[in-house]
GROMACS .gro file of C-alpha atoms in nm:
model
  413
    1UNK     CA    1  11.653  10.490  10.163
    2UNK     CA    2  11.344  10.303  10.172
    3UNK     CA    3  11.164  10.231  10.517
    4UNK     CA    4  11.114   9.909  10.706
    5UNK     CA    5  10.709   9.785  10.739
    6UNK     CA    6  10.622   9.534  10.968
    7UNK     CA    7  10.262   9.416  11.084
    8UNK     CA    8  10.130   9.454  11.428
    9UNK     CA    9   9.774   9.365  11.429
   10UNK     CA   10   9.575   9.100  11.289
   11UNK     CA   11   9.213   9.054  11.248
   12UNK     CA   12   8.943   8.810  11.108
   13UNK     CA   13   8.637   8.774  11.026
   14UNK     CA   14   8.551   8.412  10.804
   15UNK     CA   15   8.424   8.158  10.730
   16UNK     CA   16   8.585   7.898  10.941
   17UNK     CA   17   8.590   8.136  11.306
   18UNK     CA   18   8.535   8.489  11.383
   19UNK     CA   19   8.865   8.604  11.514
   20UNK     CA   20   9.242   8.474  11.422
   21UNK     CA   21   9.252   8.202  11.680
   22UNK     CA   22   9.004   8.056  11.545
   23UNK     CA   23   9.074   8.066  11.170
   24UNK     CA   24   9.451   7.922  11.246
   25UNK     CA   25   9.293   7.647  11.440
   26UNK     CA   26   9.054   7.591  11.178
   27UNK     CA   27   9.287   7.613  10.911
   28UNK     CA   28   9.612   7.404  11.103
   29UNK     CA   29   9.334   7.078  11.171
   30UNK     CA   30   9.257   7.069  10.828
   31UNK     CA   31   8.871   7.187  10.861
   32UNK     CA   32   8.661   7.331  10.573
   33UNK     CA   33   8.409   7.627  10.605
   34UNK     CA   34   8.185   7.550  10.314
   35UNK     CA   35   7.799   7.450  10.340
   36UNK     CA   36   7.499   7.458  10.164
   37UNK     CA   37   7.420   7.803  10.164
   38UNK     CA   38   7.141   7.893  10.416
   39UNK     CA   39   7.089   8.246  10.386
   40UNK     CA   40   6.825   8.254  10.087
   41UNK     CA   41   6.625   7.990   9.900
   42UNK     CA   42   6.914   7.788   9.657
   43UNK     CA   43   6.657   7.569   9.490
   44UNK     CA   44   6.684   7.702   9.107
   45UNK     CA   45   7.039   7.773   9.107
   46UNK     CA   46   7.296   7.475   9.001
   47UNK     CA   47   7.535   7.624   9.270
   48UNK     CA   48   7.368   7.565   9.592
   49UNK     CA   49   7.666   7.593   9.870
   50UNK     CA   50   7.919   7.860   9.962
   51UNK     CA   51   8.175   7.898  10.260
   52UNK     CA   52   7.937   8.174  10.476
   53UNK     CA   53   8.042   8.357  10.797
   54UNK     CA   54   7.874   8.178  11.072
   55UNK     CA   55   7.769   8.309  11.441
   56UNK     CA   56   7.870   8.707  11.346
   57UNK     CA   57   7.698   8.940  11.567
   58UNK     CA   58   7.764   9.285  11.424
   59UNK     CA   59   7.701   9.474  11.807
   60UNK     CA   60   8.005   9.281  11.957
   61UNK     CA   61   8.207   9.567  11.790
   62UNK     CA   62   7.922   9.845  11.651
   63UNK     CA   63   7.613   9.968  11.858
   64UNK     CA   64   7.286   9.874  11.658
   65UNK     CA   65   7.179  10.231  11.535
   66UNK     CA   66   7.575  10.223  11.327
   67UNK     CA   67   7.506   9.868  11.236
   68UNK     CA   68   7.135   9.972  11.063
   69UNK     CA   69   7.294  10.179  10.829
   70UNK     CA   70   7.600   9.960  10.701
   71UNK     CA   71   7.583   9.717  10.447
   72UNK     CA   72   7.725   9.357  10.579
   73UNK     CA   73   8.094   9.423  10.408
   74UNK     CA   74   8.134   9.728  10.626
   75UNK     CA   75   8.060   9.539  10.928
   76UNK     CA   76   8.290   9.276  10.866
   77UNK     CA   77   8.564   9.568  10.798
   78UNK     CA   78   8.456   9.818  11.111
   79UNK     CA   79   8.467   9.431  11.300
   80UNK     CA   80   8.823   9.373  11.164
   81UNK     CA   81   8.925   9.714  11.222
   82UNK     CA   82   8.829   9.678  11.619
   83UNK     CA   83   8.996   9.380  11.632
   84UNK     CA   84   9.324   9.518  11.471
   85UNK     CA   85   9.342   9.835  11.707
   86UNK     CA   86   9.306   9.602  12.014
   87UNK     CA   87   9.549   9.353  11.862
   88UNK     CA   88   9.817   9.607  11.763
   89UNK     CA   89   9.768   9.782  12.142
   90UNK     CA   90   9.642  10.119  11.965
   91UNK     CA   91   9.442  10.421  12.100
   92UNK     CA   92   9.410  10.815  12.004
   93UNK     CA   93   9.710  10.832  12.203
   94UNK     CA   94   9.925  10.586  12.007
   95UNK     CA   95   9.959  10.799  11.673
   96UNK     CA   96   9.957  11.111  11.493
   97UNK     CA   97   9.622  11.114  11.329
   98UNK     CA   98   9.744  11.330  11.031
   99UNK     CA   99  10.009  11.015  10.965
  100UNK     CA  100   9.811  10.757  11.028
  101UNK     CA  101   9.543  10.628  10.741
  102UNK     CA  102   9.355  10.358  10.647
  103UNK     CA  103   9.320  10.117  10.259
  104UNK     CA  104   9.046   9.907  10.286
  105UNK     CA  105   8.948   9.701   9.956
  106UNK     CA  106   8.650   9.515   9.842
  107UNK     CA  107   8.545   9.304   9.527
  108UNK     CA  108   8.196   9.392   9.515
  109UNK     CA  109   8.120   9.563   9.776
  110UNK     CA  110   7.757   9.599   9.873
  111UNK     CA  111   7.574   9.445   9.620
  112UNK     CA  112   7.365   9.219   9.928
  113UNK     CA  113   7.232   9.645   9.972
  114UNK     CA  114   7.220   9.713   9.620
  115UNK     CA  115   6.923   9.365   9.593
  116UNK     CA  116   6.734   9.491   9.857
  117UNK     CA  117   6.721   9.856   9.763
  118UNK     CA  118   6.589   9.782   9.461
  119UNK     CA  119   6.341   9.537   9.523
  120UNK     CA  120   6.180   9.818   9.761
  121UNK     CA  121   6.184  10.029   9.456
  122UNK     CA  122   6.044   9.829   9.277
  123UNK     CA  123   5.778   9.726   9.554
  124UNK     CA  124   5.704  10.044   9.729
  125UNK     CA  125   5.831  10.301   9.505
  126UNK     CA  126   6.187  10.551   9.560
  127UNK     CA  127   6.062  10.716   9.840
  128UNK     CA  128   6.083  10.373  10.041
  129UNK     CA  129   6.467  10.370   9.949
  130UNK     CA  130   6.691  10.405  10.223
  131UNK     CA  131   6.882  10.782  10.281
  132UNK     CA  132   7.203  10.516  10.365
  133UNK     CA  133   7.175  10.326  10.080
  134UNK     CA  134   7.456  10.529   9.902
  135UNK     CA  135   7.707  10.513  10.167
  136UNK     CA  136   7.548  10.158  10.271
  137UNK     CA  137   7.649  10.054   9.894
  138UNK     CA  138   8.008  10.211   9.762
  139UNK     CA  139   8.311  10.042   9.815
  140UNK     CA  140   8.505  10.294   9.964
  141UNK     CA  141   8.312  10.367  10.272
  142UNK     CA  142   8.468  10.082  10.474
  143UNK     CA  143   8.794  10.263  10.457
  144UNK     CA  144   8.588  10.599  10.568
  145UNK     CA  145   8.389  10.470  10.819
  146UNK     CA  146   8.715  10.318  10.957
  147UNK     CA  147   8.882  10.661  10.957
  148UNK     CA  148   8.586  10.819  11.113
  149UNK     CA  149   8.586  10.590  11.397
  150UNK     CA  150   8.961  10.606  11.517
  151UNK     CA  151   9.021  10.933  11.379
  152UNK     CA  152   9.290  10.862  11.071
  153UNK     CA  153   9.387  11.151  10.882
  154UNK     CA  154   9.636  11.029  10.650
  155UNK     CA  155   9.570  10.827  10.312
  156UNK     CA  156   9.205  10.696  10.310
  157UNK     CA  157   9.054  10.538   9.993
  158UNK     CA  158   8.966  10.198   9.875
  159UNK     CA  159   9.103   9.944   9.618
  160UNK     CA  160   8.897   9.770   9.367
  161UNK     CA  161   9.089   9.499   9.202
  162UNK     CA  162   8.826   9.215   9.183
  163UNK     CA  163   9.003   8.875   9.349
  164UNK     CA  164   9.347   9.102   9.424
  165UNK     CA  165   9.165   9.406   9.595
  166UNK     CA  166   9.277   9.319   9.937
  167UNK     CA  167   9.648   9.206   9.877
  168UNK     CA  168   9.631   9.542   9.648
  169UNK     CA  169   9.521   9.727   9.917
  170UNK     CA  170   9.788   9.624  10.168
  171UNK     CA  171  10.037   9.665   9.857
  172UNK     CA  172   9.996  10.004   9.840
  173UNK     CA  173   9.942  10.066  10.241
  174UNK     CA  174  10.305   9.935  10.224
  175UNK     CA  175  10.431  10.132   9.977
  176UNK     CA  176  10.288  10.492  10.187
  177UNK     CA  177  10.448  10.379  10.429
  178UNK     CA  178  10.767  10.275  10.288
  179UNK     CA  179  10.795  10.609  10.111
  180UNK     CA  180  10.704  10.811  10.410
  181UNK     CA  181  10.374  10.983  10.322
  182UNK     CA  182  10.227  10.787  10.678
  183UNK     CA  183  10.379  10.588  11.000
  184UNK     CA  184  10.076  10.348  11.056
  185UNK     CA  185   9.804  10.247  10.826
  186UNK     CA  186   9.513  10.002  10.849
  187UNK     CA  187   9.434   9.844  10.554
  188UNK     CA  188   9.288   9.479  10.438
  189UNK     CA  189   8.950   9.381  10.303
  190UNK     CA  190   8.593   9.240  10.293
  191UNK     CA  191   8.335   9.054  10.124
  192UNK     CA  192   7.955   8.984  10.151
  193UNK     CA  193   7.869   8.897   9.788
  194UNK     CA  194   7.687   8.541   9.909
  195UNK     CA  195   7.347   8.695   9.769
  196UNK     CA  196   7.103   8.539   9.501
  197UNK     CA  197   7.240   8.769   9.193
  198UNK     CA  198   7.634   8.744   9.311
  199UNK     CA  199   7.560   8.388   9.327
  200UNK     CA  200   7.333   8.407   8.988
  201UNK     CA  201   7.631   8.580   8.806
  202UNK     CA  202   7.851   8.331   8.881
  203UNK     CA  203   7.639   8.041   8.830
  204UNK     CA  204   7.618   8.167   8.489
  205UNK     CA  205   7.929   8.212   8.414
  206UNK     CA  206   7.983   7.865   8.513
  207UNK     CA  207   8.313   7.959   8.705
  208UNK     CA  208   8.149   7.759   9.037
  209UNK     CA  209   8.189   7.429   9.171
  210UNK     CA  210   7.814   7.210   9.168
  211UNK     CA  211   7.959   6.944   9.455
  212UNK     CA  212   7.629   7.068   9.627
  213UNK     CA  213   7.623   6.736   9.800
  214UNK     CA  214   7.996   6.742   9.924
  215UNK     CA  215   8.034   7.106  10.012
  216UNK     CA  216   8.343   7.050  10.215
  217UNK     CA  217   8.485   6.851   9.976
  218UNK     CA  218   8.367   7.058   9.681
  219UNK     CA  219   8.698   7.361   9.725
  220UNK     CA  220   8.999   7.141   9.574
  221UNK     CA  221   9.223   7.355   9.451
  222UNK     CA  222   9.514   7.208   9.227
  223UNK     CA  223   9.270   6.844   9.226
  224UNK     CA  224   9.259   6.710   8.914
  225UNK     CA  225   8.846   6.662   8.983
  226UNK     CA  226   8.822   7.020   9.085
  227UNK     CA  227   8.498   7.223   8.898
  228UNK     CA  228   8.504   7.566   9.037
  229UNK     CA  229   8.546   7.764   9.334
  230UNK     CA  230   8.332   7.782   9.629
  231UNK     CA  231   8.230   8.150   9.714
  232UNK     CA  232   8.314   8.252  10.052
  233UNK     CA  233   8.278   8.590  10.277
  234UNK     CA  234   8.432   8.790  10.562
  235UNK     CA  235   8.724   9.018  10.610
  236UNK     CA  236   9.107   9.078  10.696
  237UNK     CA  237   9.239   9.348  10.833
  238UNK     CA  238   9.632   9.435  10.946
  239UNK     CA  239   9.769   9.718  11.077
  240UNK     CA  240  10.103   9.857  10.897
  241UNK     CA  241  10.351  10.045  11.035
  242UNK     CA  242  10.734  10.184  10.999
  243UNK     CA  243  10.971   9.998  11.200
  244UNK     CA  244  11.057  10.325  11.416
  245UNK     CA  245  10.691  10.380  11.535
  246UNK     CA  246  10.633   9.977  11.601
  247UNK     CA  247  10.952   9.966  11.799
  248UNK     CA  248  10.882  10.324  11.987
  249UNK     CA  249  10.567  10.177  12.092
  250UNK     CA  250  10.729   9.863  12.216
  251UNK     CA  251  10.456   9.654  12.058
  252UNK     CA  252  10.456   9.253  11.926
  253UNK     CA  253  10.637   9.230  11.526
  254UNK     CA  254  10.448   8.998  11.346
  255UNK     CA  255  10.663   8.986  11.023
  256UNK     CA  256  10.803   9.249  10.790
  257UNK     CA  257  10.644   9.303  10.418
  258UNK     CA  258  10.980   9.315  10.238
  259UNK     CA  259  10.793   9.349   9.858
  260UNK     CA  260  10.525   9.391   9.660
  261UNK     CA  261  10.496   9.317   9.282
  262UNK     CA  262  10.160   9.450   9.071
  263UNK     CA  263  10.103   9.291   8.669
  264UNK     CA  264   9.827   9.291   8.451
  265UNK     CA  265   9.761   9.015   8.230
  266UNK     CA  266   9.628   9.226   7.903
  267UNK     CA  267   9.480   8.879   7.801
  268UNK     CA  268   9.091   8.857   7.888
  269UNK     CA  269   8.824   9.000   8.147
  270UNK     CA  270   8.800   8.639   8.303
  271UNK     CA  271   9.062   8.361   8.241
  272UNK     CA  272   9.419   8.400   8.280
  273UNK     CA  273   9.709   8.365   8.082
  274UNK     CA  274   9.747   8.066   7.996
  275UNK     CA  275  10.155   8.075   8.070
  276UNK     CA  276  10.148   8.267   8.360
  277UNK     CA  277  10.290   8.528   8.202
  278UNK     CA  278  10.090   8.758   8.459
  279UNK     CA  279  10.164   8.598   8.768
  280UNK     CA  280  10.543   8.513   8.676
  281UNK     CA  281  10.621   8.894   8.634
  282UNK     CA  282  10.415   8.957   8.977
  283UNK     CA  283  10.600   8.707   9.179
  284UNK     CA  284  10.971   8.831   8.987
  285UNK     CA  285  10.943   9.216   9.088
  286UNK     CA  286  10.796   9.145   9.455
  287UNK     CA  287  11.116   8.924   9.497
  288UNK     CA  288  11.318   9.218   9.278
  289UNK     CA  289  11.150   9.507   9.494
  290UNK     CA  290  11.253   9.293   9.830
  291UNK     CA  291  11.590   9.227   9.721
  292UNK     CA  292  11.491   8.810   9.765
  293UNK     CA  293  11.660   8.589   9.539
  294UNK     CA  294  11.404   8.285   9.440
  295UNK     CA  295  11.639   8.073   9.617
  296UNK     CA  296  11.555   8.227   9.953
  297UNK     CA  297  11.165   8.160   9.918
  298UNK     CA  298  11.091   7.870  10.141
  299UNK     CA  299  10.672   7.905  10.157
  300UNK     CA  300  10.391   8.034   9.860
  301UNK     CA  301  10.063   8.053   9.968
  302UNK     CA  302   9.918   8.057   9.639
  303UNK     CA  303   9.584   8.207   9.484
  304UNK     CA  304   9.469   7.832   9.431
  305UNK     CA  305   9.089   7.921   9.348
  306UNK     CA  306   9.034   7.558   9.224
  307UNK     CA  307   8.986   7.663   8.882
  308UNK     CA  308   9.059   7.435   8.602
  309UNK     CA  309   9.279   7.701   8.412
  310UNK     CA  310   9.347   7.948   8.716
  311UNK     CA  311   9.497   7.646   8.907
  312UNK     CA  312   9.720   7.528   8.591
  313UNK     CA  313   9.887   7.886   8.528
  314UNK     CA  314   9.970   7.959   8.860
  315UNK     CA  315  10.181   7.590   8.877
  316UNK     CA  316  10.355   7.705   8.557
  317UNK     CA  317  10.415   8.048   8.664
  318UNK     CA  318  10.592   7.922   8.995
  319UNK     CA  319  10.813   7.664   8.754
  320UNK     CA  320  10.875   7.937   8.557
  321UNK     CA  321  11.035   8.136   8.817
  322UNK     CA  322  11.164   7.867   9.089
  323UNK     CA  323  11.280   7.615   8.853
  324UNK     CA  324  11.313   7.273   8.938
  325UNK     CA  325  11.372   7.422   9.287
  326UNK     CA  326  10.972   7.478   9.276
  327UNK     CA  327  10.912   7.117   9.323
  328UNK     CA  328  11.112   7.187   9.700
  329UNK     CA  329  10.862   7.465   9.810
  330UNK     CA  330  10.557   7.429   9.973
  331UNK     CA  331  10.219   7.597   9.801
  332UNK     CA  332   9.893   7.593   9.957
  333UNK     CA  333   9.602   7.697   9.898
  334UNK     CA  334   9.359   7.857  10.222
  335UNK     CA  335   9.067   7.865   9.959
  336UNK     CA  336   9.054   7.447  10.002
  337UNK     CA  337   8.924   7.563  10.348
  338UNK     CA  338   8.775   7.871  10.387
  339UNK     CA  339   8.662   7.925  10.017
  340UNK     CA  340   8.692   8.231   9.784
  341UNK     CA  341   8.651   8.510   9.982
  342UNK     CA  342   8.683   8.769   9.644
  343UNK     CA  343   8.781   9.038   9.734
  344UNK     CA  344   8.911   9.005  10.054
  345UNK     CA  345   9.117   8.664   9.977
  346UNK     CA  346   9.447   8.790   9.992
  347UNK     CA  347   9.402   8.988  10.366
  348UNK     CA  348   9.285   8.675  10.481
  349UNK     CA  349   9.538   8.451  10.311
  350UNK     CA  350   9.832   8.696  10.410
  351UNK     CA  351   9.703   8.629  10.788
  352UNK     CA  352   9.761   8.253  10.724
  353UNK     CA  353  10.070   8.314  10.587
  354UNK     CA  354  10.210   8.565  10.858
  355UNK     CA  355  10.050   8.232  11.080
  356UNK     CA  356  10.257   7.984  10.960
  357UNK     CA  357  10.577   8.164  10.997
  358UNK     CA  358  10.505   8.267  11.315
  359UNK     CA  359  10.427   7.875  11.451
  360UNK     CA  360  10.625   7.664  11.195
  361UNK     CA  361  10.333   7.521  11.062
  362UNK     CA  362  10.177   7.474  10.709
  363UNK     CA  363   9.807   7.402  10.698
  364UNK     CA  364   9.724   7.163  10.472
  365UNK     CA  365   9.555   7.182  10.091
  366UNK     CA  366   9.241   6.947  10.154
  367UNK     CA  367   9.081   6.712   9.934
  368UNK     CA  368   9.392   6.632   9.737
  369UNK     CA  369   9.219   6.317   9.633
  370UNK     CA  370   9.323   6.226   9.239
  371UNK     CA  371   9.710   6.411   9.101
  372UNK     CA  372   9.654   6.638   8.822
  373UNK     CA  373   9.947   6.563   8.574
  374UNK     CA  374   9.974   6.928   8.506
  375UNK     CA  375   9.950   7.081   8.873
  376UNK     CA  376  10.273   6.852   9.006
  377UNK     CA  377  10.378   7.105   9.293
  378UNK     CA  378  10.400   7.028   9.664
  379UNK     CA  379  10.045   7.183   9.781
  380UNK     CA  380  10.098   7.010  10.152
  381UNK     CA  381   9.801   6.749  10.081
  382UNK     CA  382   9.547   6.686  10.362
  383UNK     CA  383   9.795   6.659  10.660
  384UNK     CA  384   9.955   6.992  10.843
  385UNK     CA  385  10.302   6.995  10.822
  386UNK     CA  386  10.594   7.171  11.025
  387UNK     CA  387  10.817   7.361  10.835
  388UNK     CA  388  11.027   7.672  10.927
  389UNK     CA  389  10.943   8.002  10.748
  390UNK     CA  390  11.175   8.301  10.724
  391UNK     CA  391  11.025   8.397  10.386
  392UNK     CA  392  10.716   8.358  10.186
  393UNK     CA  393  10.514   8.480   9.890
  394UNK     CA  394  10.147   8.559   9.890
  395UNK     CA  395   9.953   8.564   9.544
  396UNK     CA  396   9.632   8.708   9.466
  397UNK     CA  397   9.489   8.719   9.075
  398UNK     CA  398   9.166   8.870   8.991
  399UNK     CA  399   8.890   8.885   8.721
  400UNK     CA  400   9.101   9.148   8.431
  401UNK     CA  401   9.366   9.011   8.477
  402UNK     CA  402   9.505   9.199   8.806
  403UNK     CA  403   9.773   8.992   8.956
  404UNK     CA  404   9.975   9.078   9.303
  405UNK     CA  405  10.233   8.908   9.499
  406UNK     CA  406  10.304   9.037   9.861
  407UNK     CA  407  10.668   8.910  10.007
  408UNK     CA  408  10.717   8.868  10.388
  409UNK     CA  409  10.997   8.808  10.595
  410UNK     CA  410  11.044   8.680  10.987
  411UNK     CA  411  11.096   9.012  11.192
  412UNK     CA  412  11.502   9.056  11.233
  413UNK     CA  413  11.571   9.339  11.405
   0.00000   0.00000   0.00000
């Protein structure tokens, strides 16, 4: 018999407020976190604005010697991770270490280290390069420096799924839990990748929006004058646990993750497939593995990257599985307001969603301006909306073709 997970803990750090307050705020009054970027001189590149973290001060949650030898993305996770131990009411004596563990994703990881170190290699030769520039760098160290700090002994690694590495990585914290191997886990993700050869790469590739005048109008998902996405940064982080140890502890239910589904396209390293095929099969088996019918869904809080072709599959996917029925249920997008946060997108975005079941409110998909003929869904333009949850879908798609759908339901006990 397969286990109940629910979430007790909930933390954020982004680029519209540093804590979950004040993202749901943000997000509920409709305001966008994108600006030009200020970080580094934007002059030559034809992208010049992003959605950055603003007023972050690492030694709120790390003393200054830990935060010298991290690389950004692990301070926005060991940030998250205080936040989510506090939220959730946890302490050494609150768990078993050995069945406790932690699944912490990232996109890129730290490639803001990986620019520095090598310019002082460059500069001043490899003796100049940082001891911590290894464990500063890799992807994975978020989850162990996490571990480290609260003492988790259970399942520790990290997920690297591009754009779906955090809704992977609380995919498969569910599924430990579910099948017994641990009774809590913290998992989520973060992003720093707002650097001059992140932002280079993607300039390139031409996969970013140039509204560099309009920056908070430039992230339209769904828009028919949409031109790219609008990078963004920060973490989510949630703390998973079985039913039994949430309710022996006595502790606030969020929601329940009732099912996960995990696709590949198989098409191409960047674009999608251009039916959705991907993305229809991930939304089908997280409904299958939840025991949902489609007909139950009332909320999607899509992937929405305002991409011309990303935006246009994921429409026909959810047709393709909701039928005309699709047209009845709400699909936002939280990248219209905080931006693409990469990697850790879909921690953050399953926040807002476990937000807007809890208060009965949808934020809104801003600057719906001009109806795209072939992206016809409900996307809640401009204006917040109430409207009663008791289950919703979460997608998250990534660069080759990695596709994820996380189901939640309201917490019945």
């Amino acid at each position: 018999m397969k286990r109940r997970v629910v979430i007790t803990g909930l933390g954020v750090i982004s680029p519209v407020g540093n804590s979950v307050e004040e993202l749901w705020e943000a997000l509920k009054n409709g305001k966008s976190g994108a600006g030009k970027i200020t970080r580094f001189d934007v002059s030559n590149f034809t992208t010049r604005i992003a959605a950055e973290v603003k007023g972050f001060d690492p030694l709120q949650y790390i003393d200054k010697k830990e935060a010298r030898r991290m690389g950004l993305h692990e301070q926005y996770s060991m940030s998250t991770a205080f936040q989510v131990m506090q939220d959730a009411k946890l302490d050494s004596n609150s768990f078993d270490p050995d069945r406790a563990g932690a699944v912490i994703g990232s996109g890129i990881g730290g490639v803001d280290v990986m620019e520095t170190q090598h310019s002082i290699l460059l500069k001043d030769g490899p003796g100049r390069v940082s001891p911590f520039f290894v464990p500063m760098m890799i992807v994975d160290m978020s989850a162990g420096l996490v571990s480290i700090r609260y003492n988790l002994k259970g399942p520790n690694y990290a997920t690297v799924s591009a754009c779906a590495s955090g809704a992977n990585a609380i995919a498969d914290s569910f599924k430990i839990i579910q099948r017994g191997d641990a009774e809590l886990m913290v998992t989520g993700a973060s992003e720093a990748s707002i650097t001059p050869l992140a932002l280079a790469g993607f300039c390139s590739a031409r996969a970013l929006s140039t509204r560099n005048e309009e920056p908070e109008k430039a992230s339209r998902p769904f828009d028919k004058l949409r031109d790219g996405f609008v990078m963004g940064e920060g973490s989510g982080m949630l703390i998973l646990e079985s039913l039994e140890h949430a309710q022996k502890r006595g502790v606030k239910i969020y929601a329940e993750i009732v099912g996960v589904g995990m696709t590949a396209d198989a098409y191409h390293i960047t674009a999608p497939a251009p039916d959705g095929d991907g993305a229809i099969r991930s939304m089908k088996l997280a409904l299958q593995d939840a025991g949902l019918n489609p007909e139950e869904v009332d909320y999607i809080n899509t992937h929405g990257t305002s991409t011309d072709l990303g935006d246009i599959a994921e429409t026909q996917a959810i047709k393709n599985v909701f039928g005309e029925r699709a047209y009845k249920i709400p699909a936002n997008s939280t990248k219209s307001l905080v931006g693409h946060l990469l990697g850790a997108a879909g921690a953050v975005e399953l926040i807002a969603t476990i937000k807007s079941m809890e208060q009965g409110i949808l934020h809104p998909t801003i600057n719906q301006e001009v109806p795209d003929p072939e992206c016809d869904l409900d996307y809640v333009p401009n204006q917040s909306r109430k409207h009663q949850i008791r289950v919703a879908l979460s997608n998250s798609f990534g660069f080759g073709g990695h596709n994820i759908t996380l189901a939640i339901k309201k917490f019945e006990a």
